[in-house]
PDB file of C-alpha atoms in Angstrom:
ATOM      1  CA  UNK W 150       0.426  -1.734  30.406  1.00  0.00           C
ATOM      2  CA  UNK W 151       1.331  -1.268  26.732  1.00  0.00           C
ATOM      3  CA  UNK W 152       4.829  -2.334  25.699  1.00  0.00           C
ATOM      4  CA  UNK W 153       6.489   0.435  23.695  1.00  0.00           C
ATOM      5  CA  UNK W 154       7.888  -0.960  20.455  1.00  0.00           C
ATOM      6  CA  UNK W 155      10.380   0.097  17.845  1.00  0.00           C
ATOM      7  CA  UNK W 156       8.665  -0.554  14.513  1.00  0.00           C
ATOM      8  CA  UNK W 157      10.175  -0.583  11.030  1.00  0.00           C
ATOM      9  CA  UNK W 158       7.790  -0.287   8.085  1.00  0.00           C
ATOM     10  CA  UNK W 159       8.850  -1.286   4.569  1.00  0.00           C
ATOM     11  CA  UNK W 160       7.150   0.483   1.673  1.00  0.00           C
ATOM     12  CA  UNK W 161       7.852   0.341  -2.071  1.00  0.00           C
ATOM     13  CA  UNK W 162       6.866   3.907  -2.857  1.00  0.00           C
ATOM     14  CA  UNK W 163       8.319   7.271  -1.797  1.00  0.00           C
ATOM     15  CA  UNK W 164       5.696   7.991   0.914  1.00  0.00           C
ATOM     16  CA  UNK W 165       4.371  11.346  -0.248  1.00  0.00           C
ATOM     17  CA  UNK W 166       2.447  10.423   1.962  1.00  0.00           C
ATOM     18  CA  UNK W 167       0.770   7.083   1.275  1.00  0.00           C
ATOM     19  CA  UNK W 168      -2.529   7.653   3.113  1.00  0.00           C
ATOM     20  CA  UNK W 169      -3.073   4.169   4.573  1.00  0.00           C
ATOM     21  CA  UNK W 170       0.553   3.894   5.668  1.00  0.00           C
ATOM     22  CA  UNK W 171       0.455   7.396   7.139  1.00  0.00           C
ATOM     23  CA  UNK W 172      -2.694   6.775   9.185  1.00  0.00           C
ATOM     24  CA  UNK W 173      -1.369   3.509  10.610  1.00  0.00           C
ATOM     25  CA  UNK W 174       2.010   5.031  11.443  1.00  0.00           C
ATOM     26  CA  UNK W 175       0.395   8.126  12.978  1.00  0.00           C
ATOM     27  CA  UNK W 176      -1.817   5.969  15.201  1.00  0.00           C
ATOM     28  CA  UNK W 177       1.126   3.873  16.401  1.00  0.00           C
ATOM     29  CA  UNK W 178       3.161   7.002  17.180  1.00  0.00           C
ATOM     30  CA  UNK W 179       0.188   8.425  19.116  1.00  0.00           C
ATOM     31  CA  UNK W 180       0.358   5.327  21.320  1.00  0.00           C
ATOM     32  CA  UNK W 181       4.016   6.002  22.101  1.00  0.00           C
ATOM     33  CA  UNK W 182       5.653   3.601  19.654  1.00  0.00           C
ATOM     34  CA  UNK W 183       8.656   4.521  17.515  1.00  0.00           C
ATOM     35  CA  UNK W 184       7.969   4.198  13.774  1.00  0.00           C
ATOM     36  CA  UNK W 185      10.464   4.439  10.936  1.00  0.00           C
ATOM     37  CA  UNK W 186       9.297   3.951   7.349  1.00  0.00           C
ATOM     38  CA  UNK W 187      11.909   2.547   4.961  1.00  0.00           C
ATOM     39  CA  UNK W 188      10.715   3.423   1.497  1.00  0.00           C
ATOM     40  CA  UNK W 189      11.745   3.320  -2.131  1.00  0.00           C
ATOM     41  CA  UNK W 190      11.921   6.726  -3.816  1.00  0.00           C
ATOM     42  CA  UNK W 191      12.158   5.701  -7.465  1.00  0.00           C
ATOM     43  CA  UNK W 192      12.225   9.277  -8.754  1.00  0.00           C
ATOM     44  CA  UNK W 193      14.841  10.331  -6.184  1.00  0.00           C
ATOM     45  CA  UNK W 194      12.829  13.490  -5.533  1.00  0.00           C
ATOM     46  CA  UNK W 195      12.258  13.572  -1.759  1.00  0.00           C
ATOM     47  CA  UNK W 196      14.539  14.061   1.230  1.00  0.00           C
ATOM     48  CA  UNK W 197      16.444  10.917   2.147  1.00  0.00           C
ATOM     49  CA  UNK W 198      15.679  11.379   5.844  1.00  0.00           C
ATOM     50  CA  UNK W 199      12.646  13.286   7.056  1.00  0.00           C
ATOM     51  CA  UNK W 200      10.641  13.561  10.276  1.00  0.00           C
ATOM     52  CA  UNK W 201       6.952  13.830   9.419  1.00  0.00           C
ATOM     53  CA  UNK W 202       4.618  14.250  12.421  1.00  0.00           C
ATOM     54  CA  UNK W 203       7.049  12.296  14.619  1.00  0.00           C
ATOM     55  CA  UNK W 204       7.306   9.530  12.011  1.00  0.00           C
ATOM     56  CA  UNK W 205      10.824   8.953  10.657  1.00  0.00           C
ATOM     57  CA  UNK W 206      10.927   8.567   6.872  1.00  0.00           C
ATOM     58  CA  UNK W 207      14.097   7.023   5.440  1.00  0.00           C
ATOM     59  CA  UNK W 208      14.099   6.966   1.658  1.00  0.00           C
ATOM     60  CA  UNK W 209      16.350   4.857  -0.527  1.00  0.00           C
ATOM     61  CA  UNK W 210      17.133   6.707  -3.750  1.00  0.00           C
ATOM     62  CA  UNK W 211      17.245   3.895  -6.285  1.00  0.00           C
ATOM     63  CA  UNK W 212      16.259   5.106  -9.741  1.00  0.00           C
ATOM     64  CA  UNK W 213      13.421   3.335 -11.536  1.00  0.00           C
ATOM     65  CA  UNK W 214      10.217   4.031 -13.441  1.00  0.00           C
ATOM     66  CA  UNK W 215       7.056   3.355 -11.466  1.00  0.00           C
ATOM     67  CA  UNK W 216       4.689   0.967 -13.251  1.00  0.00           C
ATOM     68  CA  UNK W 217       7.293  -0.325 -15.737  1.00  0.00           C
ATOM     69  CA  UNK W 218       6.827  -3.943 -14.668  1.00  0.00           C
ATOM     70  CA  UNK W 219       9.749  -6.342 -14.971  1.00  0.00           C
ATOM     71  CA  UNK W 220      11.999  -3.547 -16.264  1.00  0.00           C
ATOM     72  CA  UNK W 221      12.434  -2.417 -12.655  1.00  0.00           C
ATOM     73  CA  UNK W 222      13.183  -5.861 -11.202  1.00  0.00           C
ATOM     74  CA  UNK W 223      16.882  -5.137 -10.602  1.00  0.00           C
ATOM     75  CA  UNK W 224      16.126  -1.798  -8.937  1.00  0.00           C
ATOM     76  CA  UNK W 225      13.493  -3.549  -6.821  1.00  0.00           C
ATOM     77  CA  UNK W 226      15.994  -6.121  -5.555  1.00  0.00           C
ATOM     78  CA  UNK W 227      18.534  -3.363  -4.954  1.00  0.00           C
ATOM     79  CA  UNK W 228      15.972  -1.664  -2.726  1.00  0.00           C
ATOM     80  CA  UNK W 229      15.248  -4.842  -0.739  1.00  0.00           C
ATOM     81  CA  UNK W 230      18.963  -5.587  -0.334  1.00  0.00           C
ATOM     82  CA  UNK W 231      19.620  -1.988   0.756  1.00  0.00           C
ATOM     83  CA  UNK W 232      16.919  -2.350   3.416  1.00  0.00           C
ATOM     84  CA  UNK W 233      18.434  -5.646   4.528  1.00  0.00           C
ATOM     85  CA  UNK W 234      21.878  -4.056   4.858  1.00  0.00           C
ATOM     86  CA  UNK W 235      20.446  -1.130   6.832  1.00  0.00           C
ATOM     87  CA  UNK W 236      18.483  -3.342   9.231  1.00  0.00           C
ATOM     88  CA  UNK W 237      21.561  -5.433  10.097  1.00  0.00           C
ATOM     89  CA  UNK W 238      22.824  -2.606  12.284  1.00  0.00           C
ATOM     90  CA  UNK W 239      19.405  -1.648  13.687  1.00  0.00           C
ATOM     91  CA  UNK W 240      17.544  -2.770  16.793  1.00  0.00           C
ATOM     92  CA  UNK W 241      13.786  -3.155  16.377  1.00  0.00           C
ATOM     93  CA  UNK W 242      10.833  -5.169  17.664  1.00  0.00           C
ATOM     94  CA  UNK W 243       8.654  -5.520  14.588  1.00  0.00           C
ATOM     95  CA  UNK W 244       8.735  -5.205  10.795  1.00  0.00           C
ATOM     96  CA  UNK W 245       5.514  -4.066   9.139  1.00  0.00           C
ATOM     97  CA  UNK W 246       5.431  -4.899   5.406  1.00  0.00           C
ATOM     98  CA  UNK W 247       3.092  -2.785   3.302  1.00  0.00           C
ATOM     99  CA  UNK W 248       1.832  -4.858   0.356  1.00  0.00           C
ATOM    100  CA  UNK W 249       3.085  -8.060  -1.230  1.00  0.00           C
ATOM    101  CA  UNK W 250       6.140  -6.586  -2.956  1.00  0.00           C
ATOM    102  CA  UNK W 251       7.487  -5.325   0.372  1.00  0.00           C
ATOM    103  CA  UNK W 252       6.690  -8.633   2.115  1.00  0.00           C
ATOM    104  CA  UNK W 253       8.875 -10.448  -0.459  1.00  0.00           C
ATOM    105  CA  UNK W 254      11.734  -9.186   1.715  1.00  0.00           C
ATOM    106  CA  UNK W 255      11.099 -12.383   3.700  1.00  0.00           C
ATOM    107  CA  UNK W 256      12.312 -14.411   0.719  1.00  0.00           C
ATOM    108  CA  UNK W 257      15.725 -12.733   0.972  1.00  0.00           C
ATOM    109  CA  UNK W 258      16.231 -12.460   4.706  1.00  0.00           C
ATOM    110  CA  UNK W 259      15.309 -14.353   7.845  1.00  0.00           C
ATOM    111  CA  UNK W 260      13.541 -12.156  10.400  1.00  0.00           C
ATOM    112  CA  UNK W 261      13.465 -13.266  14.020  1.00  0.00           C
ATOM    113  CA  UNK W 262      11.332 -10.358  15.213  1.00  0.00           C
ATOM    114  CA  UNK W 263       7.551 -10.017  14.915  1.00  0.00           C
ATOM    115  CA  UNK W 264       6.338  -9.457  11.353  1.00  0.00           C
ATOM    116  CA  UNK W 265       3.135  -7.985   9.890  1.00  0.00           C
ATOM    117  CA  UNK W 266       1.905  -8.343   6.314  1.00  0.00           C
ATOM    118  CA  UNK W 267      -0.443  -5.461   5.454  1.00  0.00           C
ATOM    119  CA  UNK W 268      -2.501  -6.396   2.370  1.00  0.00           C
ATOM    120  CA  UNK W 269      -3.579  -3.150   0.725  1.00  0.00           C
ATOM    121  CA  UNK W 270      -5.262  -4.730  -2.292  1.00  0.00           C
ATOM    122  CA  UNK W 271      -6.338  -7.862  -4.170  1.00  0.00           C
ATOM    123  CA  UNK W 272      -3.246  -9.505  -5.638  1.00  0.00           C
ATOM    124  CA  UNK W 273      -4.816 -12.274  -7.721  1.00  0.00           C
ATOM    125  CA  UNK W 274      -6.471 -10.204 -10.444  1.00  0.00           C
ATOM    126  CA  UNK W 275      -7.623 -12.860 -12.919  1.00  0.00           C
ATOM    127  CA  UNK W 276      -6.091 -11.055 -15.912  1.00  0.00           C
ATOM    128  CA  UNK W 277      -2.917 -13.080 -16.438  1.00  0.00           C
ATOM    129  CA  UNK W 278      -2.772 -16.820 -15.657  1.00  0.00           C
ATOM    130  CA  UNK W 279       1.006 -16.991 -15.207  1.00  0.00           C
ATOM    131  CA  UNK W 280       1.119 -13.853 -13.081  1.00  0.00           C
ATOM    132  CA  UNK W 281      -1.701 -15.106 -10.854  1.00  0.00           C
ATOM    133  CA  UNK W 282       0.060 -18.468 -10.465  1.00  0.00           C
ATOM    134  CA  UNK W 283       3.279 -16.774  -9.301  1.00  0.00           C
ATOM    135  CA  UNK W 284       1.377 -14.441  -6.970  1.00  0.00           C
ATOM    136  CA  UNK W 285      -0.469 -17.369  -5.359  1.00  0.00           C
ATOM    137  CA  UNK W 286       2.864 -19.092  -4.665  1.00  0.00           C
ATOM    138  CA  UNK W 287       4.303 -15.906  -3.123  1.00  0.00           C
ATOM    139  CA  UNK W 288       1.178 -15.383  -0.997  1.00  0.00           C
ATOM    140  CA  UNK W 289       1.363 -18.955   0.245  1.00  0.00           C
ATOM    141  CA  UNK W 290       5.031 -18.685   1.224  1.00  0.00           C
ATOM    142  CA  UNK W 291       4.679 -15.298   2.907  1.00  0.00           C
ATOM    143  CA  UNK W 292       1.534 -16.067   4.898  1.00  0.00           C
ATOM    144  CA  UNK W 293       3.299 -19.095   6.379  1.00  0.00           C
ATOM    145  CA  UNK W 294       6.316 -17.008   7.392  1.00  0.00           C
ATOM    146  CA  UNK W 295       4.450 -14.000   8.779  1.00  0.00           C
ATOM    147  CA  UNK W 296       3.136 -13.542  12.343  1.00  0.00           C
ATOM    148  CA  UNK W 297       0.144 -11.294  11.611  1.00  0.00           C
ATOM    149  CA  UNK W 298      -1.853 -10.348   8.501  1.00  0.00           C
ATOM    150  CA  UNK W 299      -3.879  -7.144   8.096  1.00  0.00           C
ATOM    151  CA  UNK W 300      -6.574  -7.295   5.427  1.00  0.00           C
ATOM    152  CA  UNK W 301      -8.978  -4.699   4.007  1.00  0.00           C
ATOM    153  CA  UNK W 302     -11.955  -6.818   2.925  1.00  0.00           C
ATOM    154  CA  UNK W 303     -13.153 -10.415   3.009  1.00  0.00           C
ATOM    155  CA  UNK W 304     -12.287 -11.063  -0.659  1.00  0.00           C
ATOM    156  CA  UNK W 305      -8.610 -11.136   0.340  1.00  0.00           C
ATOM    157  CA  UNK W 306      -9.228 -14.057   2.711  1.00  0.00           C
ATOM    158  CA  UNK W 307      -9.900 -16.335  -0.256  1.00  0.00           C
ATOM    159  CA  UNK W 308      -6.130 -16.726  -0.667  1.00  0.00           C
ATOM    160  CA  UNK W 309      -5.356 -17.232   3.016  1.00  0.00           C
ATOM    161  CA  UNK W 310      -5.056 -20.857   4.144  1.00  0.00           C
ATOM    162  CA  UNK W 311      -7.334 -22.005   6.954  1.00  0.00           C
ATOM    163  CA  UNK W 312      -4.345 -22.614   9.231  1.00  0.00           C
ATOM    164  CA  UNK W 313      -3.405 -18.927   8.893  1.00  0.00           C
ATOM    165  CA  UNK W 314      -6.855 -17.370   9.365  1.00  0.00           C
ATOM    166  CA  UNK W 315      -6.155 -16.815  13.065  1.00  0.00           C
ATOM    167  CA  UNK W 316      -3.299 -14.488  12.056  1.00  0.00           C
ATOM    168  CA  UNK W 317      -5.698 -12.120  10.272  1.00  0.00           C
ATOM    169  CA  UNK W 318      -7.001  -8.762  11.478  1.00  0.00           C
ATOM    170  CA  UNK W 319      -9.486  -6.644   9.516  1.00  0.00           C
ATOM    171  CA  UNK W 320      -8.668  -2.965   9.012  1.00  0.00           C
ATOM    172  CA  UNK W 321     -10.825  -1.310   6.300  1.00  0.00           C
ATOM    173  CA  UNK W 322      -9.824   1.922   4.589  1.00  0.00           C
ATOM    174  CA  UNK W 323     -11.830   4.209   6.843  1.00  0.00           C
ATOM    175  CA  UNK W 324     -11.525   7.917   6.006  1.00  0.00           C
ATOM    176  CA  UNK W 325     -10.583  10.329   8.780  1.00  0.00           C
ATOM    177  CA  UNK W 326     -13.784  11.665  10.345  1.00  0.00           C
ATOM    178  CA  UNK W 327     -12.318  15.191  10.425  1.00  0.00           C
ATOM    179  CA  UNK W 328     -12.710  15.301   6.628  1.00  0.00           C
ATOM    180  CA  UNK W 329     -16.488  15.327   7.008  1.00  0.00           C
ATOM    181  CA  UNK W 330     -16.695  18.179   9.490  1.00  0.00           C
ATOM    182  CA  UNK W 331     -18.052  21.593   8.440  1.00  0.00           C
ATOM    183  CA  UNK W 332     -19.239  20.456   5.030  1.00  0.00           C
ATOM    184  CA  UNK W 333     -21.925  22.591   3.465  1.00  0.00           C
ATOM    185  CA  UNK W 334     -24.678  20.234   2.272  1.00  0.00           C
ATOM    186  CA  UNK W 335     -26.084  21.002  -1.173  1.00  0.00           C
ATOM    187  CA  UNK W 336     -29.307  19.485  -2.475  1.00  0.00           C
ATOM    188  CA  UNK W 337     -29.021  17.980  -5.930  1.00  0.00           C
ATOM    189  CA  UNK W 338     -31.228  15.986  -8.273  1.00  0.00           C
ATOM    190  CA  UNK W 339     -28.132  14.193  -9.591  1.00  0.00           C
ATOM    191  CA  UNK W 340     -26.404  11.249  -7.926  1.00  0.00           C
ATOM    192  CA  UNK W 341     -22.656  11.381  -7.430  1.00  0.00           C
ATOM    193  CA  UNK W 342     -20.178   8.615  -8.243  1.00  0.00           C
ATOM    194  CA  UNK W 343     -16.489   9.073  -7.373  1.00  0.00           C
ATOM    195  CA  UNK W 344     -13.421   6.929  -7.940  1.00  0.00           C
ATOM    196  CA  UNK W 345     -10.744   7.840  -5.404  1.00  0.00           C
ATOM    197  CA  UNK W 346      -7.466   5.973  -5.585  1.00  0.00           C
ATOM    198  CA  UNK W 347      -4.554   4.979  -7.796  1.00  0.00           C
ATOM    199  CA  UNK W 348      -5.022   5.829 -11.488  1.00  0.00           C
ATOM    200  CA  UNK W 349      -3.569   2.702 -13.090  1.00  0.00           C
ATOM    201  CA  UNK W 350      -6.431   0.608 -14.525  1.00  0.00           C
ATOM    202  CA  UNK W 351      -6.851   2.524 -17.779  1.00  0.00           C
ATOM    203  CA  UNK W 352      -9.423   0.162 -19.312  1.00  0.00           C
ATOM    204  CA  UNK W 353     -11.858   0.292 -16.362  1.00  0.00           C
ATOM    205  CA  UNK W 354     -11.541   4.032 -15.838  1.00  0.00           C
ATOM    206  CA  UNK W 355     -12.148   4.648 -19.556  1.00  0.00           C
ATOM    207  CA  UNK W 356     -15.441   2.766 -19.148  1.00  0.00           C
ATOM    208  CA  UNK W 357     -16.301   5.040 -16.222  1.00  0.00           C
ATOM    209  CA  UNK W 358     -15.605   8.117 -18.361  1.00  0.00           C
ATOM    210  CA  UNK W 359     -17.685   6.717 -21.260  1.00  0.00           C
ATOM    211  CA  UNK W 360     -20.549   6.016 -18.854  1.00  0.00           C
ATOM    212  CA  UNK W 361     -20.347   9.503 -17.395  1.00  0.00           C
ATOM    213  CA  UNK W 362     -20.719  10.960 -20.888  1.00  0.00           C
ATOM    214  CA  UNK W 363     -23.858   8.900 -21.531  1.00  0.00           C
ATOM    215  CA  UNK W 364     -25.428   9.557 -18.105  1.00  0.00           C
ATOM    216  CA  UNK W 365     -24.272  13.144 -17.589  1.00  0.00           C
ATOM    217  CA  UNK W 366     -27.834  14.384 -17.099  1.00  0.00           C
ATOM    218  CA  UNK W 367     -28.468  11.971 -14.207  1.00  0.00           C
ATOM    219  CA  UNK W 368     -25.103  11.602 -12.487  1.00  0.00           C
ATOM    220  CA  UNK W 369     -22.022  13.591 -11.532  1.00  0.00           C
ATOM    221  CA  UNK W 370     -18.806  11.594 -11.937  1.00  0.00           C
ATOM    222  CA  UNK W 371     -15.340  12.419 -10.662  1.00  0.00           C
ATOM    223  CA  UNK W 372     -11.956  10.712 -10.556  1.00  0.00           C
ATOM    224  CA  UNK W 373      -9.412  11.685  -7.894  1.00  0.00           C
ATOM    225  CA  UNK W 374      -5.877  10.350  -7.699  1.00  0.00           C
ATOM    226  CA  UNK W 375      -2.548   9.886  -9.446  1.00  0.00           C
ATOM    227  CA  UNK W 376      -0.848   6.880 -10.964  1.00  0.00           C
ATOM    228  CA  UNK W 377       0.835   5.309 -13.975  1.00  0.00           C
ATOM    229  CA  UNK W 378      -2.238   5.710 -16.219  1.00  0.00           C
ATOM    230  CA  UNK W 379      -2.982   9.321 -15.225  1.00  0.00           C
ATOM    231  CA  UNK W 380      -1.554  11.020 -18.335  1.00  0.00           C
ATOM    232  CA  UNK W 381      -3.253   8.603 -20.748  1.00  0.00           C
ATOM    233  CA  UNK W 382      -6.557   8.899 -18.927  1.00  0.00           C
ATOM    234  CA  UNK W 383      -6.295  12.679 -18.783  1.00  0.00           C
ATOM    235  CA  UNK W 384      -5.703  12.814 -22.551  1.00  0.00           C
ATOM    236  CA  UNK W 385      -8.650  10.484 -23.135  1.00  0.00           C
TER     237      UNK W 385
END
């Protein structure tokens, strides 16, 4: 018999919706669990409280500029402290942290309930030595505090200590199978390459655009998504 749980998810975007977060929350709700997503709406543009497909969305309107780095550090801590204050009066069984910045909540507050660290991406990027050093320290502290770790691919396990490997569960970014129903297949002599995701790595995506210009007779390229580098990339 499945134990019905009251789950709180912490997310540092406005959930509009965040696809991975949405699919996980939707699945948990379908199994009878109660899910409330506590998220940071930096643009203060969405409803503060919303019920979306039986998922409760509670947004904290704390103004900031997405992708502005350390300039938003005070707003970030305000968000975490606001979540901490809210959870003091709440009863729940589990906290599900989406990404490293949300999991840093554990540095500010002791959690006695079950905790999950959901790693959406690679955090050690190899582009900034100091940044990677700090991230490694944070990853080490958090993985020791957490009960369970969800990872997307095996590259992420490189930064998980052997003693914590048994906490890990693999959950790739599978697309919903319904997306592929009733698609009209079209024969083509060209191969297709698509980038689908957050538009924030301007340098890499510029290379993709340059390549598409050179190989336009052999390939069809497309970029789908939004992000901090969208306007610059669109202009390029």
